[in-house]
């Protein structure tokens, strides 16, 4: 059982850097306001409270971005980030828009570069591709990778339940694969990595599994604190309930909001290798880099997920950050942050070639 709120807050403050504690505590406060007991969500207020930034066609610190609708039928939009090209700093409106048009119509590049399809977190309910924290993270990924990041503004629950987020992720993958300007190298292939944090990590897994089923080549998966669950509680869920920002009650609400109305937490979306799930042995599932925070109450589930992939014969590297909480990768103020960014860079470089 969770301890008192005051005890938990004091313990959390001794571990988490102040800026991270303030950032995630503010999120938790707003999230508690937005969730209704009947399973609905204060969407209008949530959109108002979500700190967002616009795309910037004019480069900012060497990275430019723009928003692009890839599926008109559902209004699916992505935010595309890339390193600034020579001439992007010219003056005038034409100088800002021309690089975007040239990029969208460009031929495959000679030098290989990674394309990271990123799915933001927020437990399937909160945040967006334009949320400030995820805009900043995607910019860091561009600088790390020297490639392109496609951040997916997938449909959110409870208005759009399972499998909407997975369908949007699959649409984004197919779109990236079909675009000549996303291809590179002598073989002119799209060198795609799937990544996400929290619910985004869950989406990345399910999109990767579908890609393996359908023979679509993915170079690698990068999961940060991926959100998995199950009906039976794990040891870490019982031990860390309420201690570091997240409670089991929170998680249960989000799963109820996303899963089909008659489903429990052993649904394959939540518990992919559970009693109702399926294994991935014999499928060409991509290599995985799995980032686990030791103070995330679902850390046992993430480690069990990695073990199941290994048992099925797939390549997995786990980076377990023992003293990290959820969201530690959003701010560059811990040793764990820098360790993980280096691991991501190494993983991208090691798996860029087919």
mmCIF file of N, CA, C and O in Angstrom, residues 166-266:
data_model
loop_
_atom_site.group_PDB
_atom_site.id
_atom_site.type_symbol
_atom_site.label_atom_id
_atom_site.label_comp_id
_atom_site.label_asym_id
_atom_site.label_seq_id
_atom_site.Cartn_x
_atom_site.Cartn_y
_atom_site.Cartn_z
ATOM 1 N N UNK A 166 -2.744 2.713 -32.172
ATOM 2 C CA UNK A 166 -1.921 1.764 -32.933
ATOM 3 C C UNK A 166 -2.144 1.939 -34.434
ATOM 4 O O UNK A 166 -1.194 1.860 -35.229
ATOM 5 N N UNK A 167 -3.395 2.155 -34.825
ATOM 6 C CA UNK A 167 -3.683 2.373 -36.250
ATOM 7 C C UNK A 167 -2.974 3.626 -36.759
ATOM 8 O O UNK A 167 -2.420 3.634 -37.868
ATOM 9 N N UNK A 168 -2.975 4.674 -35.941
ATOM 10 C CA UNK A 168 -2.287 5.902 -36.346
ATOM 11 C C UNK A 168 -0.782 5.685 -36.443
ATOM 12 O O UNK A 168 -0.119 6.220 -37.341
ATOM 13 N N UNK A 169 -0.236 4.896 -35.518
ATOM 14 C CA UNK A 169 1.189 4.578 -35.585
ATOM 15 C C UNK A 169 1.539 3.798 -36.838
ATOM 16 O O UNK A 169 2.567 4.060 -37.490
ATOM 17 N N UNK A 170 0.674 2.865 -37.203
ATOM 18 C CA UNK A 170 0.901 2.080 -38.415
ATOM 19 C C UNK A 170 0.794 2.961 -39.660
ATOM 20 O O UNK A 170 1.611 2.842 -40.586
ATOM 21 N N UNK A 171 -0.168 3.861 -39.665
ATOM 22 C CA UNK A 171 -0.298 4.797 -40.783
ATOM 23 C C UNK A 171 0.966 5.642 -40.937
ATOM 24 O O UNK A 171 1.449 5.871 -42.053
ATOM 25 N N UNK A 172 1.498 6.096 -39.800
ATOM 26 C CA UNK A 172 2.717 6.908 -39.836
ATOM 27 C C UNK A 172 3.890 6.104 -40.387
ATOM 28 O O UNK A 172 4.686 6.617 -41.201
ATOM 29 N N UNK A 173 4.024 4.853 -39.978
ATOM 30 C CA UNK A 173 5.119 4.017 -40.477
ATOM 31 C C UNK A 173 4.989 3.803 -41.983
ATOM 32 O O UNK A 173 5.972 3.946 -42.728
ATOM 33 N N UNK A 174 3.806 3.475 -42.445
ATOM 34 C CA UNK A 174 3.619 3.262 -43.884
ATOM 35 C C UNK A 174 3.887 4.544 -44.667
ATOM 36 O O UNK A 174 4.466 4.494 -45.756
ATOM 37 N N UNK A 175 3.462 5.682 -44.118
ATOM 38 C CA UNK A 175 3.695 6.949 -44.807
ATOM 39 C C UNK A 175 5.187 7.240 -44.929
ATOM 40 O O UNK A 175 5.668 7.602 -46.006
ATOM 41 N N UNK A 176 5.919 7.067 -43.832
ATOM 42 C CA UNK A 176 7.364 7.295 -43.871
ATOM 43 C C UNK A 176 8.021 6.391 -44.904
ATOM 44 O O UNK A 176 8.865 6.825 -45.699
ATOM 45 N N UNK A 177 7.636 5.127 -44.911
ATOM 46 C CA UNK A 177 8.235 4.180 -45.847
ATOM 47 C C UNK A 177 7.955 4.535 -47.301
ATOM 48 O O UNK A 177 8.728 4.176 -48.198
ATOM 49 N N UNK A 178 6.875 5.259 -47.560
ATOM 50 C CA UNK A 178 6.483 5.571 -48.935
ATOM 51 C C UNK A 178 7.091 6.867 -49.471
ATOM 52 O O UNK A 178 6.952 7.157 -50.664
ATOM 53 N N UNK A 179 7.764 7.631 -48.613
ATOM 54 C CA UNK A 179 8.261 8.939 -49.021
ATOM 55 C C UNK A 179 9.715 8.876 -49.485
ATOM 56 O O UNK A 179 10.594 8.497 -48.713
ATOM 57 N N UNK A 180 9.986 9.261 -50.725
ATOM 58 C CA UNK A 180 11.372 9.226 -51.218
ATOM 59 C C UNK A 180 12.330 10.050 -50.362
ATOM 60 O O UNK A 180 13.490 9.666 -50.176
ATOM 61 N N UNK A 181 11.876 11.191 -49.834
ATOM 62 C CA UNK A 181 12.787 12.059 -49.084
ATOM 63 C C UNK A 181 13.143 11.493 -47.716
ATOM 64 O O UNK A 181 14.013 12.038 -47.026
ATOM 65 N N UNK A 182 12.492 10.392 -47.306
ATOM 66 C CA UNK A 182 12.854 9.726 -46.056
ATOM 67 C C UNK A 182 13.862 8.606 -46.283
ATOM 68 O O UNK A 182 14.324 7.981 -45.336
ATOM 69 N N UNK A 183 14.214 8.353 -47.539
ATOM 70 C CA UNK A 183 15.116 7.249 -47.859
ATOM 71 C C UNK A 183 16.544 7.760 -47.985
ATOM 72 O O UNK A 183 16.775 8.929 -48.286
ATOM 73 N N UNK A 184 17.482 6.845 -47.780
ATOM 74 C CA UNK A 184 18.884 7.254 -47.855
ATOM 75 C C UNK A 184 19.768 6.043 -48.086
ATOM 76 O O UNK A 184 19.339 4.890 -47.962
ATOM 77 N N UNK A 185 21.042 6.328 -48.421
ATOM 78 C CA UNK A 185 22.017 5.272 -48.642
ATOM 79 C C UNK A 185 21.985 4.739 -50.062
ATOM 80 O O UNK A 185 21.091 5.051 -50.855
ATOM 81 N N UNK A 186 22.948 3.896 -50.360
ATOM 82 C CA UNK A 186 23.053 3.339 -51.701
ATOM 83 C C UNK A 186 21.860 2.513 -52.101
ATOM 84 O O UNK A 186 21.532 2.408 -53.287
ATOM 85 N N UNK A 187 21.177 1.904 -51.124
ATOM 86 C CA UNK A 187 20.004 1.091 -51.421
ATOM 87 C C UNK A 187 18.710 1.898 -51.368
ATOM 88 O O UNK A 187 17.624 1.356 -51.577
ATOM 89 N N UNK A 188 18.806 3.192 -51.047
ATOM 90 C CA UNK A 188 17.642 4.100 -51.021
ATOM 91 C C UNK A 188 16.504 3.530 -50.188
ATOM 92 O O UNK A 188 15.358 3.427 -50.633
ATOM 93 N N UNK A 189 16.815 3.160 -48.946
ATOM 94 C CA UNK A 189 15.820 2.624 -48.023
ATOM 95 C C UNK A 189 15.546 3.609 -46.895
ATOM 96 O O UNK A 189 16.419 4.393 -46.514
ATOM 97 N N UNK A 190 14.335 3.553 -46.355
ATOM 98 C CA UNK A 190 14.018 4.323 -45.156
ATOM 99 C C UNK A 190 14.539 3.559 -43.942
ATOM 100 O O UNK A 190 14.138 2.418 -43.700
ATOM 101 N N UNK A 191 15.446 4.161 -43.211
ATOM 102 C CA UNK A 191 16.096 3.501 -42.071
ATOM 103 C C UNK A 191 15.371 3.933 -40.797
ATOM 104 O O UNK A 191 15.754 4.880 -40.125
ATOM 105 N N UNK A 192 14.280 3.207 -40.516
ATOM 106 C CA UNK A 192 13.304 3.635 -39.516
ATOM 107 C C UNK A 192 13.563 3.005 -38.156
ATOM 108 O O UNK A 192 13.796 1.791 -38.043
ATOM 109 N N UNK A 193 13.497 3.857 -37.136
ATOM 110 C CA UNK A 193 13.492 3.421 -35.745
ATOM 111 C C UNK A 193 12.171 3.880 -35.129
ATOM 112 O O UNK A 193 11.703 4.986 -35.398
ATOM 113 N N UNK A 194 11.572 3.016 -34.313
ATOM 114 C CA UNK A 194 10.345 3.360 -33.606
ATOM 115 C C UNK A 194 10.692 3.672 -32.163
ATOM 116 O O UNK A 194 11.451 2.927 -31.521
ATOM 117 N N UNK A 195 10.159 4.768 -31.649
ATOM 118 C CA UNK A 195 10.495 5.164 -30.287
ATOM 119 C C UNK A 195 9.295 5.817 -29.615
ATOM 120 O O UNK A 195 8.396 6.350 -30.280
ATOM 121 N N UNK A 196 9.304 5.782 -28.295
ATOM 122 C CA UNK A 196 8.263 6.454 -27.534
ATOM 123 C C UNK A 196 8.489 6.263 -26.057
ATOM 124 O O UNK A 196 9.244 5.393 -25.624
ATOM 125 N N UNK A 197 7.853 7.123 -25.277
ATOM 126 C CA UNK A 197 7.933 6.977 -23.825
ATOM 127 C C UNK A 197 6.537 6.741 -23.278
ATOM 128 O O UNK A 197 5.537 7.159 -23.856
ATOM 129 N N UNK A 198 6.467 6.025 -22.141
ATOM 130 C CA UNK A 198 5.195 5.721 -21.488
ATOM 131 C C UNK A 198 4.257 5.045 -22.500
ATOM 132 O O UNK A 198 4.617 4.040 -23.092
ATOM 133 N N UNK A 199 3.063 5.593 -22.715
ATOM 134 C CA UNK A 199 2.145 5.004 -23.691
ATOM 135 C C UNK A 199 2.769 4.983 -25.085
ATOM 136 O O UNK A 199 2.477 4.093 -25.894
ATOM 137 N N UNK A 200 3.635 5.959 -25.371
ATOM 138 C CA UNK A 200 4.310 5.969 -26.668
ATOM 139 C C UNK A 200 5.209 4.765 -26.864
ATOM 140 O O UNK A 200 5.336 4.239 -27.973
ATOM 141 N N UNK A 201 5.854 4.306 -25.786
ATOM 142 C CA UNK A 201 6.653 3.091 -25.869
ATOM 143 C C UNK A 201 5.788 1.876 -26.134
ATOM 144 O O UNK A 201 6.167 0.965 -26.880
ATOM 145 N N UNK A 202 4.608 1.850 -25.515
ATOM 146 C CA UNK A 202 3.647 0.781 -25.774
ATOM 147 C C UNK A 202 3.235 0.789 -27.244
ATOM 148 O O UNK A 202 3.203 -0.265 -27.905
ATOM 149 N N UNK A 203 2.938 1.963 -27.783
ATOM 150 C CA UNK A 203 2.551 2.071 -29.194
ATOM 151 C C UNK A 203 3.687 1.594 -30.094
ATOM 152 O O UNK A 203 3.467 0.853 -31.060
ATOM 153 N N UNK A 204 4.916 2.001 -29.781
ATOM 154 C CA UNK A 204 6.061 1.584 -30.590
ATOM 155 C C UNK A 204 6.155 0.066 -30.650
ATOM 156 O O UNK A 204 6.413 -0.513 -31.719
ATOM 157 N N UNK A 205 5.945 -0.612 -29.513
ATOM 158 C CA UNK A 205 5.986 -2.075 -29.517
ATOM 159 C C UNK A 205 4.940 -2.650 -30.461
ATOM 160 O O UNK A 205 5.241 -3.534 -31.282
ATOM 161 N N UNK A 206 3.707 -2.183 -30.343
ATOM 162 C CA UNK A 206 2.628 -2.782 -31.128
ATOM 163 C C UNK A 206 2.778 -2.481 -32.615
ATOM 164 O O UNK A 206 2.433 -3.326 -33.457
ATOM 165 N N UNK A 207 3.287 -1.314 -32.960
ATOM 166 C CA UNK A 207 3.554 -1.015 -34.367
ATOM 167 C C UNK A 207 4.693 -1.900 -34.875
ATOM 168 O O UNK A 207 4.643 -2.424 -35.996
ATOM 169 N N UNK A 208 5.711 -2.095 -34.050
ATOM 170 C CA UNK A 208 6.834 -2.956 -34.442
ATOM 171 C C UNK A 208 6.379 -4.394 -34.645
ATOM 172 O O UNK A 208 6.847 -5.087 -35.564
ATOM 173 N N UNK A 209 5.466 -4.876 -33.786
ATOM 174 C CA UNK A 209 4.958 -6.245 -33.931
ATOM 175 C C UNK A 209 4.184 -6.395 -35.238
ATOM 176 O O UNK A 209 4.305 -7.400 -35.948
ATOM 177 N N UNK A 210 3.394 -5.387 -35.575
ATOM 178 C CA UNK A 210 2.658 -5.445 -36.850
ATOM 179 C C UNK A 210 3.618 -5.381 -38.028
ATOM 180 O O UNK A 210 3.423 -6.065 -39.041
ATOM 181 N N UNK A 211 4.666 -4.577 -37.903
ATOM 182 C CA UNK A 211 5.667 -4.511 -38.967
ATOM 183 C C UNK A 211 6.322 -5.874 -39.173
ATOM 184 O O UNK A 211 6.553 -6.304 -40.307
ATOM 185 N N UNK A 212 6.627 -6.566 -38.068
ATOM 186 C CA UNK A 212 7.222 -7.906 -38.171
ATOM 187 C C UNK A 212 6.265 -8.865 -38.860
ATOM 188 O O UNK A 212 6.669 -9.681 -39.700
ATOM 189 N N UNK A 213 4.972 -8.782 -38.527
ATOM 190 C CA UNK A 213 3.961 -9.630 -39.165
ATOM 191 C C UNK A 213 3.900 -9.400 -40.662
ATOM 192 O O UNK A 213 3.727 -10.345 -41.442
ATOM 193 N N UNK A 214 4.018 -8.135 -41.076
ATOM 194 C CA UNK A 214 3.775 -7.778 -42.471
ATOM 195 C C UNK A 214 5.057 -7.590 -43.280
ATOM 196 O O UNK A 214 5.024 -7.138 -44.419
ATOM 197 N N UNK A 215 6.198 -7.932 -42.661
ATOM 198 C CA UNK A 215 7.446 -7.895 -43.399
ATOM 199 C C UNK A 215 7.975 -6.511 -43.689
ATOM 200 O O UNK A 215 8.718 -6.317 -44.654
ATOM 201 N N UNK A 216 7.614 -5.533 -42.867
ATOM 202 C CA UNK A 216 8.117 -4.172 -43.013
ATOM 203 C C UNK A 216 9.368 -4.023 -42.149
ATOM 204 O O UNK A 216 9.318 -4.264 -40.943
ATOM 205 N N UNK A 217 10.467 -3.632 -42.759
ATOM 206 C CA UNK A 217 11.745 -3.588 -42.065
ATOM 207 C C UNK A 217 11.849 -2.380 -41.151
ATOM 208 O O UNK A 217 11.721 -1.237 -41.584
ATOM 209 N N UNK A 218 12.074 -2.642 -39.866
ATOM 210 C CA UNK A 218 12.346 -1.603 -38.880
ATOM 211 C C UNK A 218 13.741 -1.855 -38.327
ATOM 212 O O UNK A 218 14.086 -2.992 -37.967
ATOM 213 N N UNK A 219 14.550 -0.812 -38.259
ATOM 214 C CA UNK A 219 15.940 -0.982 -37.831
ATOM 215 C C UNK A 219 16.070 -1.208 -36.328
ATOM 216 O O UNK A 219 17.011 -1.870 -35.873
ATOM 217 N N UNK A 220 15.159 -0.630 -35.551
ATOM 218 C CA UNK A 220 15.271 -0.790 -34.111
ATOM 219 C C UNK A 220 14.141 -0.102 -33.382
ATOM 220 O O UNK A 220 13.453 0.771 -33.919
ATOM 221 N N UNK A 221 13.941 -0.519 -32.133
ATOM 222 C CA UNK A 221 12.928 0.070 -31.257
ATOM 223 C C UNK A 221 13.613 0.660 -30.033
ATOM 224 O O UNK A 221 14.489 0.016 -29.439
ATOM 225 N N UNK A 222 13.192 1.862 -29.647
ATOM 226 C CA UNK A 222 13.749 2.536 -28.473
ATOM 227 C C UNK A 222 12.598 2.870 -27.548
ATOM 228 O O UNK A 222 11.802 3.768 -27.839
ATOM 229 N N UNK A 223 12.488 2.139 -26.451
ATOM 230 C CA UNK A 223 11.364 2.295 -25.530
ATOM 231 C C UNK A 223 11.850 2.916 -24.233
ATOM 232 O O UNK A 223 12.760 2.396 -23.588
ATOM 233 N N UNK A 224 11.232 4.030 -23.855
ATOM 234 C CA UNK A 224 11.577 4.720 -22.607
ATOM 235 C C UNK A 224 10.414 4.585 -21.633
ATOM 236 O O UNK A 224 9.324 5.119 -21.875
ATOM 237 N N UNK A 225 10.634 3.860 -20.550
ATOM 238 C CA UNK A 225 9.596 3.659 -19.529
ATOM 239 C C UNK A 225 8.280 3.222 -20.165
ATOM 240 O O UNK A 225 7.211 3.783 -19.866
ATOM 241 N N UNK A 226 8.343 2.238 -21.050
ATOM 242 C CA UNK A 226 7.148 1.821 -21.791
ATOM 243 C C UNK A 226 6.035 1.397 -20.836
ATOM 244 O O UNK A 226 6.271 0.743 -19.815
ATOM 245 N N UNK A 227 4.816 1.787 -21.175
ATOM 246 C CA UNK A 227 3.651 1.552 -20.329
ATOM 247 C C UNK A 227 3.017 0.205 -20.657
ATOM 248 O O UNK A 227 2.369 0.040 -21.680
ATOM 249 N N UNK A 228 3.249 -0.765 -19.781
ATOM 250 C CA UNK A 228 2.601 -2.061 -19.862
ATOM 251 C C UNK A 228 1.884 -2.310 -18.537
ATOM 252 O O UNK A 228 2.130 -1.631 -17.541
ATOM 253 N N UNK A 229 1.010 -3.292 -18.523
ATOM 254 C CA UNK A 229 0.268 -3.581 -17.292
ATOM 255 C C UNK A 229 -0.200 -5.015 -17.262
ATOM 256 O O UNK A 229 0.216 -5.851 -18.063
ATOM 257 N N UNK A 230 -1.102 -5.296 -16.361
ATOM 258 C CA UNK A 230 -1.651 -6.631 -16.206
ATOM 259 C C UNK A 230 -2.585 -6.661 -15.015
ATOM 260 O O UNK A 230 -2.589 -5.755 -14.177
ATOM 261 N N UNK A 231 -3.381 -7.706 -14.939
ATOM 262 C CA UNK A 231 -4.356 -7.813 -13.857
ATOM 263 C C UNK A 231 -3.682 -8.080 -12.522
ATOM 264 O O UNK A 231 -4.010 -7.461 -11.499
ATOM 265 N N UNK A 232 -2.734 -9.003 -12.507
ATOM 266 C CA UNK A 232 -2.028 -9.327 -11.253
ATOM 267 C C UNK A 232 -0.952 -8.281 -10.977
ATOM 268 O O UNK A 232 -0.170 -7.923 -11.858
ATOM 269 N N UNK A 233 -0.903 -7.785 -9.750
ATOM 270 C CA UNK A 233 0.076 -6.761 -9.385
ATOM 271 C C UNK A 233 1.476 -7.361 -9.266
ATOM 272 O O UNK A 233 1.648 -8.474 -8.757
ATOM 273 N N UNK A 234 2.470 -6.599 -9.679
ATOM 274 C CA UNK A 234 3.848 -7.025 -9.541
ATOM 275 C C UNK A 234 4.432 -6.479 -8.239
ATOM 276 O O UNK A 234 3.851 -5.603 -7.588
ATOM 277 N N UNK A 235 5.617 -6.975 -7.910
ATOM 278 C CA UNK A 235 6.272 -6.513 -6.675
ATOM 279 C C UNK A 235 6.569 -5.019 -6.734
ATOM 280 O O UNK A 235 6.353 -4.288 -5.772
ATOM 281 N N UNK A 236 7.061 -4.532 -7.876
ATOM 282 C CA UNK A 236 7.387 -3.103 -7.967
ATOM 283 C C UNK A 236 6.138 -2.238 -7.921
ATOM 284 O O UNK A 236 6.167 -1.116 -7.397
ATOM 285 N N UNK A 237 5.042 -2.735 -8.448
ATOM 286 C CA UNK A 237 3.794 -1.968 -8.376
ATOM 287 C C UNK A 237 3.334 -1.811 -6.932
ATOM 288 O O UNK A 237 2.906 -0.724 -6.519
ATOM 289 N N UNK A 238 3.440 -2.872 -6.164
ATOM 290 C CA UNK A 238 3.031 -2.777 -4.752
ATOM 291 C C UNK A 238 3.998 -1.900 -3.964
ATOM 292 O O UNK A 238 3.589 -1.064 -3.147
ATOM 293 N N UNK A 239 5.290 -2.057 -4.219
ATOM 294 C CA UNK A 239 6.302 -1.348 -3.428
ATOM 295 C C UNK A 239 6.354 0.149 -3.743
ATOM 296 O O UNK A 239 6.592 0.969 -2.845
ATOM 297 N N UNK A 240 6.140 0.516 -4.995
ATOM 298 C CA UNK A 240 6.323 1.911 -5.415
ATOM 299 C C UNK A 240 5.007 2.656 -5.628
ATOM 300 O O UNK A 240 5.020 3.805 -6.069
ATOM 301 N N UNK A 241 3.901 2.041 -5.302
ATOM 302 C CA UNK A 241 2.599 2.670 -5.490
ATOM 303 C C UNK A 241 2.535 4.020 -4.763
ATOM 304 O O UNK A 241 2.606 4.083 -3.539
ATOM 305 N N UNK A 242 2.432 5.092 -5.521
ATOM 306 C CA UNK A 242 2.275 6.422 -4.947
ATOM 307 C C UNK A 242 3.538 7.092 -4.465
ATOM 308 O O UNK A 242 3.501 8.251 -4.045
ATOM 309 N N UNK A 243 4.690 6.418 -4.541
ATOM 310 C CA UNK A 243 5.903 7.001 -3.962
ATOM 311 C C UNK A 243 6.598 7.992 -4.879
ATOM 312 O O UNK A 243 7.196 8.956 -4.417
ATOM 313 N N UNK A 244 6.576 7.747 -6.183
ATOM 314 C CA UNK A 244 7.288 8.610 -7.125
ATOM 315 C C UNK A 244 6.342 9.026 -8.248
ATOM 316 O O UNK A 244 6.414 8.532 -9.365
ATOM 317 N N UNK A 245 5.425 9.910 -7.903
ATOM 318 C CA UNK A 245 4.505 10.564 -8.825
ATOM 319 C C UNK A 245 3.310 9.715 -9.237
ATOM 320 O O UNK A 245 2.213 10.245 -9.411
ATOM 321 N N UNK A 246 3.473 8.416 -9.441
ATOM 322 C CA UNK A 246 2.435 7.599 -10.069
ATOM 323 C C UNK A 246 1.819 6.636 -9.062
ATOM 324 O O UNK A 246 2.520 6.053 -8.229
ATOM 325 N N UNK A 247 0.501 6.448 -9.172
ATOM 326 C CA UNK A 247 -0.198 5.462 -8.340
ATOM 327 C C UNK A 247 -0.821 4.393 -9.238
ATOM 328 O O UNK A 247 -1.066 4.621 -10.433
ATOM 329 N N UNK A 248 -1.110 3.253 -8.636
ATOM 330 C CA UNK A 248 -1.805 2.207 -9.376
ATOM 331 C C UNK A 248 -3.197 2.668 -9.786
ATOM 332 O O UNK A 248 -3.694 2.302 -10.859
ATOM 333 N N UNK A 249 -3.835 3.466 -8.952
ATOM 334 C CA UNK A 249 -5.141 3.988 -9.287
ATOM 335 C C UNK A 249 -5.083 4.843 -10.557
ATOM 336 O O UNK A 249 -5.971 4.775 -11.404
ATOM 337 N N UNK A 250 -4.013 5.643 -10.681
ATOM 338 C CA UNK A 250 -3.804 6.417 -11.914
ATOM 339 C C UNK A 250 -3.740 5.487 -13.121
ATOM 340 O O UNK A 250 -4.454 5.679 -14.121
ATOM 341 N N UNK A 251 -2.862 4.507 -13.020
ATOM 342 C CA UNK A 251 -2.646 3.596 -14.152
ATOM 343 C C UNK A 251 -3.933 2.866 -14.521
ATOM 344 O O UNK A 251 -4.260 2.700 -15.709
ATOM 345 N N UNK A 252 -4.671 2.404 -13.516
ATOM 346 C CA UNK A 252 -5.917 1.682 -13.789
ATOM 347 C C UNK A 252 -6.911 2.564 -14.541
ATOM 348 O O UNK A 252 -7.619 2.101 -15.442
ATOM 349 N N UNK A 253 -6.969 3.853 -14.173
ATOM 350 C CA UNK A 253 -7.898 4.768 -14.854
ATOM 351 C C UNK A 253 -7.529 4.882 -16.325
ATOM 352 O O UNK A 253 -8.402 4.821 -17.207
ATOM 353 N N UNK A 254 -6.241 5.027 -16.610
ATOM 354 C CA UNK A 254 -5.821 5.213 -17.998
ATOM 355 C C UNK A 254 -6.071 3.954 -18.831
ATOM 356 O O UNK A 254 -6.491 4.052 -19.992
ATOM 357 N N UNK A 255 -5.800 2.795 -18.259
ATOM 358 C CA UNK A 255 -6.066 1.575 -19.013
ATOM 359 C C UNK A 255 -7.556 1.418 -19.279
ATOM 360 O O UNK A 255 -7.961 1.026 -20.381
ATOM 361 N N UNK A 256 -8.383 1.761 -18.309
ATOM 362 C CA UNK A 256 -9.827 1.683 -18.528
ATOM 363 C C UNK A 256 -10.262 2.658 -19.611
ATOM 364 O O UNK A 256 -11.187 2.389 -20.378
ATOM 365 N N UNK A 257 -9.588 3.815 -19.696
ATOM 366 C CA UNK A 257 -9.928 4.819 -20.702
ATOM 367 C C UNK A 257 -9.528 4.376 -22.104
ATOM 368 O O UNK A 257 -10.191 4.745 -23.088
ATOM 369 N N UNK A 258 -8.448 3.590 -22.225
ATOM 370 C CA UNK A 258 -7.953 3.227 -23.551
ATOM 371 C C UNK A 258 -8.474 1.886 -24.054
ATOM 372 O O UNK A 258 -8.833 1.750 -25.229
ATOM 373 N N UNK A 259 -8.520 0.884 -23.193
ATOM 374 C CA UNK A 259 -8.877 -0.458 -23.633
ATOM 375 C C UNK A 259 -10.355 -0.530 -24.028
ATOM 376 O O UNK A 259 -11.154 0.330 -23.642
ATOM 377 N N UNK A 260 -10.743 -1.558 -24.801
ATOM 378 C CA UNK A 260 -12.168 -1.750 -25.078
ATOM 379 C C UNK A 260 -12.965 -1.809 -23.777
ATOM 380 O O UNK A 260 -12.461 -2.257 -22.747
ATOM 381 N N UNK A 261 -14.205 -1.370 -23.827
ATOM 382 C CA UNK A 261 -14.978 -1.192 -22.597
ATOM 383 C C UNK A 261 -15.158 -2.470 -21.794
ATOM 384 O O UNK A 261 -15.302 -2.423 -20.579
ATOM 385 N N UNK A 262 -15.141 -3.626 -22.438
ATOM 386 C CA UNK A 262 -15.347 -4.883 -21.716
ATOM 387 C C UNK A 262 -14.039 -5.604 -21.402
ATOM 388 O O UNK A 262 -14.040 -6.750 -20.950
ATOM 389 N N UNK A 263 -12.891 -4.935 -21.603
ATOM 390 C CA UNK A 263 -11.586 -5.594 -21.435
ATOM 391 C C UNK A 263 -11.009 -5.326 -20.062
ATOM 392 O O UNK A 263 -11.282 -4.296 -19.436
ATOM 393 N N UNK A 264 -10.176 -6.275 -19.580
ATOM 394 C CA UNK A 264 -9.409 -6.036 -18.361
ATOM 395 C C UNK A 264 -7.943 -5.800 -18.736
ATOM 396 O O UNK A 264 -7.585 -5.749 -19.907
ATOM 397 N N UNK A 265 -7.083 -5.679 -17.727
ATOM 398 C CA UNK A 265 -5.689 -5.306 -17.986
ATOM 399 C C UNK A 265 -4.848 -6.459 -18.517
ATOM 400 O O UNK A 265 -3.652 -6.271 -18.760
ATOM 401 N N UNK A 266 -5.422 -7.618 -18.728
ATOM 402 C CA UNK A 266 -4.717 -8.681 -19.426
ATOM 403 C C UNK A 266 -5.029 -8.690 -20.921
ATOM 404 O O UNK A 266 -4.653 -9.619 -21.633
#
